[in-house]
Amino acid sequence: MRSTTGLLVALAVLAASAASASPADIEGTWLSGDGDGLIRIEVTDTSISARIVGSPNDDPERPTTDVRNPDPKLRDRALIGLDIFSGFRYDGDGRWSGGFIYDPNSGKTYRCKLKLLDRDTLKVRGFIGISLIGRTETWHRRAD
């Protein structure tokens, strides 16, 4: 009986944690999976934006504009301040789907879904077509 009670308490705590997850939990500054970009995520109503706010690496060879963009008219736009998310919807339990992520390193835009694993860990899955064909990065929260 004691182990059953313990299991029920653990399940209740997990259910409460999932129920208390809110869209705003994703807000903050994140270090990208490659460790090169600082991305600020903000929530407005039920949508999110993510803009590049800097890099922890001081490399004088780093491009400061969107030089890999396939549209020549956009190659002069600054990377700092560039919004790289669009179209996401909040699915609950720290999950976002239906969105797109722009990768300035390749100049490509991918379908994307997000999962907040805990307060400081975000899984970012970029893919083409179906989610099986893609890549997952782990982003880590930085102190604001």
XYZ file of C-alpha atoms in Angstrom:
144
model
C 0.000 0.000 0.000
C 2.846 2.390 0.857
C 4.457 2.039 -2.603
C 1.097 2.658 -4.258
C 0.638 5.839 -2.236
C 4.147 7.007 -3.171
C 3.445 6.354 -6.838
C 0.174 8.279 -6.667
C 1.902 11.237 -5.008
C 4.647 11.222 -7.672
C 2.066 11.120 -10.475
C 0.114 13.972 -8.868
C 3.293 16.101 -8.665
C 4.107 15.406 -12.315
C 0.550 16.226 -13.381
C 0.651 19.486 -11.422
C 3.963 20.423 -13.038
C 2.616 19.799 -16.535
C -0.589 21.673 -15.765
C 1.351 24.667 -14.466
C 3.487 24.989 -17.620
C 2.690 28.216 -19.428
C 3.735 29.700 -22.762
C 5.797 32.345 -20.921
C 8.112 29.667 -19.476
C 10.117 29.734 -22.727
C 10.919 33.449 -22.442
C 14.550 34.350 -21.922
C 17.953 34.388 -23.569
C 19.201 31.073 -24.919
C 22.582 29.842 -26.151
C 22.107 28.046 -29.464
C 23.122 24.419 -29.844
C 26.346 25.248 -31.674
C 27.298 27.606 -28.830
C 27.653 30.533 -31.192
C 24.385 32.455 -30.953
C 22.504 34.176 -28.184
C 18.796 34.133 -28.958
C 16.161 36.125 -27.061
C 12.735 34.434 -27.032
C 9.677 36.493 -26.139
C 6.002 35.529 -25.910
C 3.187 37.786 -27.102
C -0.265 36.364 -26.378
C 0.122 32.832 -27.783
C 2.887 33.486 -30.332
C 6.638 33.708 -29.903
C 9.496 35.563 -31.486
C 13.185 34.785 -31.303
C 15.783 37.325 -32.300
C 19.537 37.121 -32.410
C 20.982 39.352 -29.679
C 24.660 38.441 -29.907
C 27.278 35.753 -29.580
C 29.562 34.671 -26.750
C 32.408 34.301 -29.273
C 34.498 37.253 -30.376
C 35.497 36.255 -33.899
C 36.433 39.173 -36.156
C 35.799 36.919 -39.187
C 32.134 36.431 -38.203
C 29.676 37.953 -40.671
C 27.601 40.781 -39.232
C 25.000 40.645 -41.994
C 22.825 37.876 -43.434
C 25.339 37.033 -46.194
C 24.052 33.472 -46.760
C 20.454 34.511 -47.394
C 19.247 33.161 -50.758
C 17.580 36.523 -51.478
C 20.322 38.977 -52.527
C 18.161 41.893 -51.317
C 18.326 40.554 -47.736
C 22.059 39.869 -47.530
C 22.824 43.326 -46.131
C 20.434 43.060 -43.175
C 22.088 42.893 -39.764
C 22.169 39.564 -37.945
C 21.800 41.263 -34.545
C 18.075 41.809 -34.106
C 17.119 39.314 -36.824
C 13.943 37.387 -35.940
C 14.498 33.685 -36.681
C 11.108 32.200 -35.558
C 7.707 32.439 -37.213
C 4.325 30.758 -37.067
C 4.578 28.790 -33.814
C 1.543 27.771 -31.762
C 1.603 26.655 -28.149
C 0.435 23.061 -27.691
C 0.701 22.967 -23.901
C 3.169 21.167 -21.647
C 6.104 23.316 -22.848
C 5.624 22.298 -26.511
C 5.452 24.602 -29.526
C 4.761 23.397 -33.074
C 3.741 24.511 -36.553
C 6.538 27.027 -36.787
C 9.608 27.788 -38.824
C 13.200 28.604 -37.904
C 15.641 30.526 -40.074
C 19.268 29.380 -39.917
C 21.562 32.296 -40.833
C 24.530 29.893 -40.986
C 23.007 28.164 -44.028
C 20.528 30.782 -45.247
C 17.750 28.179 -45.070
C 14.397 28.092 -43.323
C 13.152 24.863 -41.769
C 9.932 23.682 -40.214
C 10.434 23.532 -36.485
C 9.048 22.356 -33.183
C 10.212 23.185 -29.677
C 10.067 21.375 -26.349
C 10.995 22.975 -23.044
C 12.500 20.048 -21.125
C 13.065 22.008 -17.930
C 13.530 25.645 -16.992
C 16.989 25.823 -18.593
C 16.874 23.270 -21.445
C 15.098 23.700 -24.782
C 15.026 21.081 -27.556
C 14.833 22.704 -31.000
C 13.947 20.324 -33.847
C 14.382 21.718 -37.359
C 13.227 19.554 -40.245
C 12.239 19.336 -43.888
C 8.821 17.850 -44.602
C 8.401 15.385 -41.764
C 10.056 15.562 -38.375
C 12.033 12.366 -39.016
C 14.213 14.198 -41.531
C 15.962 16.882 -39.551
C 18.249 17.834 -36.716
C 17.721 18.495 -33.033
C 19.738 21.021 -31.071
C 19.752 21.552 -27.329
C 19.662 25.203 -26.311
C 20.574 26.306 -22.790
C 19.155 29.282 -20.947
C 21.560 32.121 -20.190
C 21.167 34.506 -17.297
C 19.482 37.698 -18.477
